[in-house]
Amino acid sequence: MEIHRYEKAWFVAGMVLIVGFIATIAYGAVGPGIAMVDDSGGTVGADPIANGNWNSTDAFREPGVYRTGENSFDVYIVAQRFAFNPGTGEPVRLPTGSEVTFYVASADVMHGFNIAGTNVNVMVAPGQVSEMTARFDEAGTYGIVCHEYCGAGHHDMAGTLEVVPQSEYDYEAANSEQREQLRTLQGGDR
Ligand SMILES: [Cu+2]
């Protein structure tokens, strides 16, 4: 069978494009180290989150910052209409050079959790613990925003994360007060 050389040329060009597209997607998926958030954080009932009944669940703890190693921390955050606890009332406080695993759960509806200027960006679905790890090398104040419309106060749902130089960080001072305030909050109007 005779195939015209233009036909061959276009066939080759078409194949190059297809292979190119697949290679781009494959690189994007594994190359830059970008990971999708999966369900590794586990599931949690809505009630323990809404009622502050932390002891009844293995997948979640009382909200706050927990030191797990010299430079590693676990941060448990509850997203609820229209605040992050901690984050909104009291900022989340961490030192520079820390490796931080966030566990975020919703007390009511679908929320978003995005730390501006970082690649921490996840949906917070009721019933699921959204887990992701990030490193903070630069001191500064980072904004936390909810990016899923969650009701009339959605535009006000924001918080802050303060990263201070390691030499100035006092874990106990930064977090004992925070826990105290959260407890008062939880005993509040819900
Ligand atoms: Cu929200």
mmCIF file of C-alpha atoms and ligand atoms in Angstrom:
data_model
loop_
_atom_site.group_PDB
_atom_site.id
_atom_site.type_symbol
_atom_site.label_atom_id
_atom_site.label_comp_id
_atom_site.label_asym_id
_atom_site.label_seq_id
_atom_site.Cartn_x
_atom_site.Cartn_y
_atom_site.Cartn_z
ATOM 1 C CA MET A 1 0.000 0.000 0.000
ATOM 2 C CA GLU A 2 1.304 3.361 -0.985
ATOM 3 C CA ILE A 3 1.128 6.016 1.731
ATOM 4 C CA HIS A 4 1.700 9.569 0.663
ATOM 5 C CA ARG A 5 4.700 11.167 2.357
ATOM 6 C CA TYR A 6 2.589 14.058 3.661
ATOM 7 C CA GLU A 7 0.297 11.499 5.214
ATOM 8 C CA LYS A 8 3.313 9.926 6.920
ATOM 9 C CA ALA A 9 4.604 13.281 8.068
ATOM 10 C CA TRP A 10 1.265 14.234 9.644
ATOM 11 C CA PHE A 11 0.990 10.807 11.241
ATOM 12 C CA VAL A 12 4.424 11.254 12.835
ATOM 13 C CA ALA A 13 3.568 14.799 13.962
ATOM 14 C CA GLY A 14 0.305 13.525 15.502
ATOM 15 C CA MET A 15 2.106 10.769 17.370
ATOM 16 C CA VAL A 16 4.723 13.204 18.682
ATOM 17 C CA LEU A 17 1.934 15.399 20.075
ATOM 18 C CA ILE A 18 0.155 12.488 21.760
ATOM 19 C CA VAL A 19 3.360 11.153 23.320
ATOM 20 C CA GLY A 20 4.261 14.707 24.331
ATOM 21 C CA PHE A 21 0.937 15.248 26.086
ATOM 22 C CA ILE A 22 1.188 11.949 27.957
ATOM 23 C CA ALA A 23 4.785 12.715 28.979
ATOM 24 C CA THR A 24 3.750 16.155 30.284
ATOM 25 C CA ILE A 25 0.965 14.682 32.396
ATOM 26 C CA ALA A 26 3.225 11.894 33.669
ATOM 27 C CA TYR A 27 5.916 14.405 34.630
ATOM 28 C CA GLY A 28 3.359 16.650 36.321
ATOM 29 C CA ALA A 29 2.039 13.704 38.312
ATOM 30 C CA VAL A 30 5.360 12.402 39.660
ATOM 31 C CA GLY A 31 8.147 14.834 38.736
ATOM 32 C CA PRO A 32 7.769 17.989 40.863
ATOM 33 C CA GLY A 33 6.826 16.028 43.980
ATOM 34 C CA ILE A 34 3.255 17.260 44.021
ATOM 35 C CA ALA A 35 1.009 14.849 45.867
ATOM 36 C CA MET A 36 -2.746 14.730 45.892
ATOM 37 C CA VAL A 37 -4.299 14.519 49.302
ATOM 38 C CA ASP A 38 -5.668 11.041 49.784
ATOM 39 C CA ASP A 39 -7.716 9.417 52.527
ATOM 40 C CA SER A 40 -4.672 8.413 54.622
ATOM 41 C CA GLY A 41 -5.819 10.767 57.390
ATOM 42 C CA GLY A 42 -8.676 8.386 58.107
ATOM 43 C CA THR A 43 -12.311 9.035 58.849
ATOM 44 C CA VAL A 44 -13.979 10.560 61.849
ATOM 45 C CA GLY A 45 -17.628 10.953 62.776
ATOM 46 C CA ALA A 46 -19.076 14.456 62.623
ATOM 47 C CA ASP A 47 -20.302 14.264 66.220
ATOM 48 C CA PRO A 48 -16.973 13.974 68.052
ATOM 49 C CA ILE A 49 -15.688 16.938 66.046
ATOM 50 C CA ALA A 50 -18.757 19.073 66.646
ATOM 51 C CA ASN A 51 -19.005 18.137 70.331
ATOM 52 C CA GLY A 52 -15.311 18.227 71.162
ATOM 53 C CA ASN A 53 -15.454 14.594 72.199
ATOM 54 C CA TRP A 54 -11.821 13.959 71.229
ATOM 55 C CA ASN A 55 -11.262 10.863 73.342
ATOM 56 C CA SER A 56 -13.835 8.871 71.407
ATOM 57 C CA THR A 57 -11.855 8.937 68.189
ATOM 58 C CA ASP A 58 -8.468 7.553 67.143
ATOM 59 C CA ALA A 59 -8.182 9.650 63.999
ATOM 60 C CA PHE A 60 -8.331 13.058 65.671
ATOM 61 C CA ARG A 61 -7.095 14.835 68.798
ATOM 62 C CA GLU A 62 -7.960 17.925 70.727
ATOM 63 C CA PRO A 63 -7.158 20.792 68.325
ATOM 64 C CA GLY A 64 -3.761 22.381 68.769
ATOM 65 C CA VAL A 65 -0.046 22.073 68.051
ATOM 66 C CA TYR A 66 1.797 18.965 69.254
ATOM 67 C CA ARG A 67 5.548 18.551 69.173
ATOM 68 C CA THR A 68 6.474 15.087 67.882
ATOM 69 C CA GLY A 69 10.239 15.537 67.514
ATOM 70 C CA GLU A 70 13.017 18.113 67.581
ATOM 71 C CA ASN A 71 11.693 19.863 64.467
ATOM 72 C CA SER A 72 8.473 18.045 63.759
ATOM 73 C CA PHE A 73 4.965 18.910 64.755
ATOM 74 C CA ASP A 74 1.421 17.643 64.375
ATOM 75 C CA VAL A 75 -1.258 20.286 64.099
ATOM 76 C CA TYR A 76 -4.910 19.408 64.624
ATOM 77 C CA ILE A 77 -7.382 21.960 63.315
ATOM 78 C CA VAL A 78 -11.170 21.999 63.308
ATOM 79 C CA ALA A 79 -12.859 23.883 60.482
ATOM 80 C CA GLN A 80 -16.324 25.073 61.340
ATOM 81 C CA ARG A 81 -18.654 27.830 60.187
ATOM 82 C CA PHE A 82 -16.868 30.305 60.154
ATOM 83 C CA ALA A 83 -13.535 29.750 61.849
ATOM 84 C CA PHE A 84 -10.466 27.576 62.090
ATOM 85 C CA ASN A 85 -9.637 26.377 65.593
ATOM 86 C CA PRO A 86 -6.842 27.105 66.158
ATOM 87 C CA GLY A 87 -6.042 29.730 63.521
ATOM 88 C CA THR A 88 -8.853 32.253 63.673
ATOM 89 C CA GLY A 89 -8.968 33.288 67.339
ATOM 90 C CA GLU A 90 -5.402 32.339 68.127
ATOM 91 C CA PRO A 91 -2.799 31.915 65.405
ATOM 92 C CA VAL A 92 -1.122 28.575 64.828
ATOM 93 C CA ARG A 93 2.468 29.099 66.033
ATOM 94 C CA LEU A 94 5.448 27.173 64.698
ATOM 95 C CA PRO A 95 9.231 27.634 64.484
ATOM 96 C CA THR A 96 11.261 27.923 61.287
ATOM 97 C CA GLY A 97 12.699 24.720 59.890
ATOM 98 C CA SER A 98 9.797 22.676 61.149
ATOM 99 C CA GLU A 99 8.194 19.770 59.367
ATOM 100 C CA VAL A 100 4.500 19.964 60.062
ATOM 101 C CA THR A 101 1.703 17.490 59.508
ATOM 102 C CA PHE A 102 -1.721 19.083 59.473
ATOM 103 C CA TYR A 103 -4.859 17.138 60.359
ATOM 104 C CA VAL A 104 -7.959 19.109 59.496
ATOM 105 C CA ALA A 105 -11.531 18.014 60.117
ATOM 106 C CA SER A 106 -14.880 19.696 59.627
ATOM 107 C CA ALA A 107 -17.468 20.114 62.377
ATOM 108 C CA ASP A 108 -20.288 20.838 59.959
ATOM 109 C CA VAL A 109 -20.114 21.383 56.191
ATOM 110 C CA MET A 110 -17.537 21.284 53.407
ATOM 111 C CA HIS A 111 -14.678 23.729 53.954
ATOM 112 C CA GLY A 112 -11.335 24.461 52.352
ATOM 113 C CA PHE A 113 -7.943 24.799 53.990
ATOM 114 C CA ASN A 114 -5.308 26.792 52.166
ATOM 115 C CA ILE A 115 -2.178 28.311 53.655
ATOM 116 C CA ALA A 116 -1.453 31.212 51.332
ATOM 117 C CA GLY A 117 1.939 31.136 49.671
ATOM 118 C CA THR A 118 2.482 27.429 50.351
ATOM 119 C CA ASN A 119 1.313 24.265 48.626
ATOM 120 C CA VAL A 120 -0.975 23.366 51.532
ATOM 121 C CA ASN A 121 -4.350 23.407 49.856
ATOM 122 C CA VAL A 122 -7.003 20.852 50.609
ATOM 123 C CA MET A 123 -10.732 20.347 50.893
ATOM 124 C CA VAL A 124 -12.098 19.521 54.310
ATOM 125 C CA ALA A 125 -15.003 17.157 53.894
ATOM 126 C CA PRO A 126 -17.181 16.296 56.890
ATOM 127 C CA GLY A 127 -16.360 12.777 58.051
ATOM 128 C CA GLN A 128 -12.820 12.780 56.757
ATOM 129 C CA VAL A 129 -9.520 13.894 58.241
ATOM 130 C CA SER A 130 -7.481 15.773 55.657
ATOM 131 C CA GLU A 131 -3.809 15.107 56.292
ATOM 132 C CA MET A 132 -0.857 16.820 54.644
ATOM 133 C CA THR A 133 2.738 17.614 55.517
ATOM 134 C CA ALA A 134 4.613 20.831 54.820
ATOM 135 C CA ARG A 135 7.920 22.431 55.743
ATOM 136 C CA PHE A 136 8.286 26.011 56.915
ATOM 137 C CA ASP A 137 11.724 27.490 56.405
ATOM 138 C CA GLU A 138 10.864 31.174 56.320
ATOM 139 C CA ALA A 139 9.650 33.160 59.271
ATOM 140 C CA GLY A 140 6.555 35.210 58.684
ATOM 141 C CA THR A 141 2.817 35.389 58.989
ATOM 142 C CA TYR A 142 0.869 33.201 56.611
ATOM 143 C CA GLY A 143 -2.811 33.598 55.932
ATOM 144 C CA ILE A 144 -5.134 30.602 56.193
ATOM 145 C CA VAL A 145 -8.243 30.793 54.051
ATOM 146 C CA CYS A 146 -11.333 28.709 53.483
ATOM 147 C CA HIS A 147 -11.828 28.320 49.757
ATOM 148 C CA GLU A 148 -15.030 26.291 49.679
ATOM 149 C CA TYR A 149 -18.218 28.282 49.968
ATOM 150 C CA CYS A 150 -19.621 27.242 53.333
ATOM 151 C CA GLY A 151 -22.372 29.726 54.101
ATOM 152 C CA ALA A 152 -23.144 33.373 54.777
ATOM 153 C CA GLY A 153 -19.919 34.032 56.700
ATOM 154 C CA HIS A 154 -17.634 32.224 54.289
ATOM 155 C CA HIS A 155 -15.822 35.413 53.264
ATOM 156 C CA ASP A 156 -14.800 35.938 56.912
ATOM 157 C CA MET A 157 -13.470 32.434 57.410
ATOM 158 C CA ALA A 158 -9.742 32.967 57.708
ATOM 159 C CA GLY A 159 -6.913 32.483 60.140
ATOM 160 C CA THR A 160 -3.194 32.988 60.549
ATOM 161 C CA LEU A 161 -0.110 30.865 60.926
ATOM 162 C CA GLU A 162 2.885 32.490 62.583
ATOM 163 C CA VAL A 163 6.303 31.079 61.862
ATOM 164 C CA VAL A 164 8.958 32.532 64.169
ATOM 165 C CA PRO A 165 12.737 31.989 64.170
ATOM 166 C CA GLN A 166 13.656 28.799 65.983
ATOM 167 C CA SER A 167 15.593 30.677 68.688
ATOM 168 C CA GLU A 168 12.491 32.671 69.623
ATOM 169 C CA TYR A 169 10.092 29.764 69.693
ATOM 170 C CA ASP A 170 8.790 28.612 73.024
ATOM 171 C CA TYR A 171 6.572 25.603 72.493
ATOM 172 C CA GLU A 172 4.957 25.618 75.916
ATOM 173 C CA ALA A 173 4.297 29.339 75.991
ATOM 174 C CA ALA A 174 2.969 29.351 72.438
ATOM 175 C CA ASN A 175 0.571 26.511 72.952
ATOM 176 C CA SER A 176 -0.573 26.199 76.539
ATOM 177 C CA GLU A 177 -2.413 29.494 76.300
ATOM 178 C CA GLN A 178 -3.850 28.436 72.977
ATOM 179 C CA ARG A 179 -5.236 25.185 74.378
ATOM 180 C CA GLU A 180 -6.755 27.093 77.251
ATOM 181 C CA GLN A 181 -8.564 29.428 74.887
ATOM 182 C CA LEU A 182 -9.780 26.607 72.695
ATOM 183 C CA ARG A 183 -11.258 24.864 75.698
ATOM 184 C CA THR A 184 -13.165 27.999 76.603
ATOM 185 C CA LEU A 185 -14.321 28.233 73.009
ATOM 186 C CA GLN A 186 -15.523 24.657 72.943
ATOM 187 C CA GLY A 187 -17.441 25.135 76.147
ATOM 188 C CA GLY A 188 -19.082 28.117 74.485
ATOM 189 C CA ASP A 189 -22.092 28.451 72.270
ATOM 190 C CA ARG A 190 -22.148 25.071 70.551
HETATM 191 CU CU CU B 1 -15.506 27.480 55.379
#
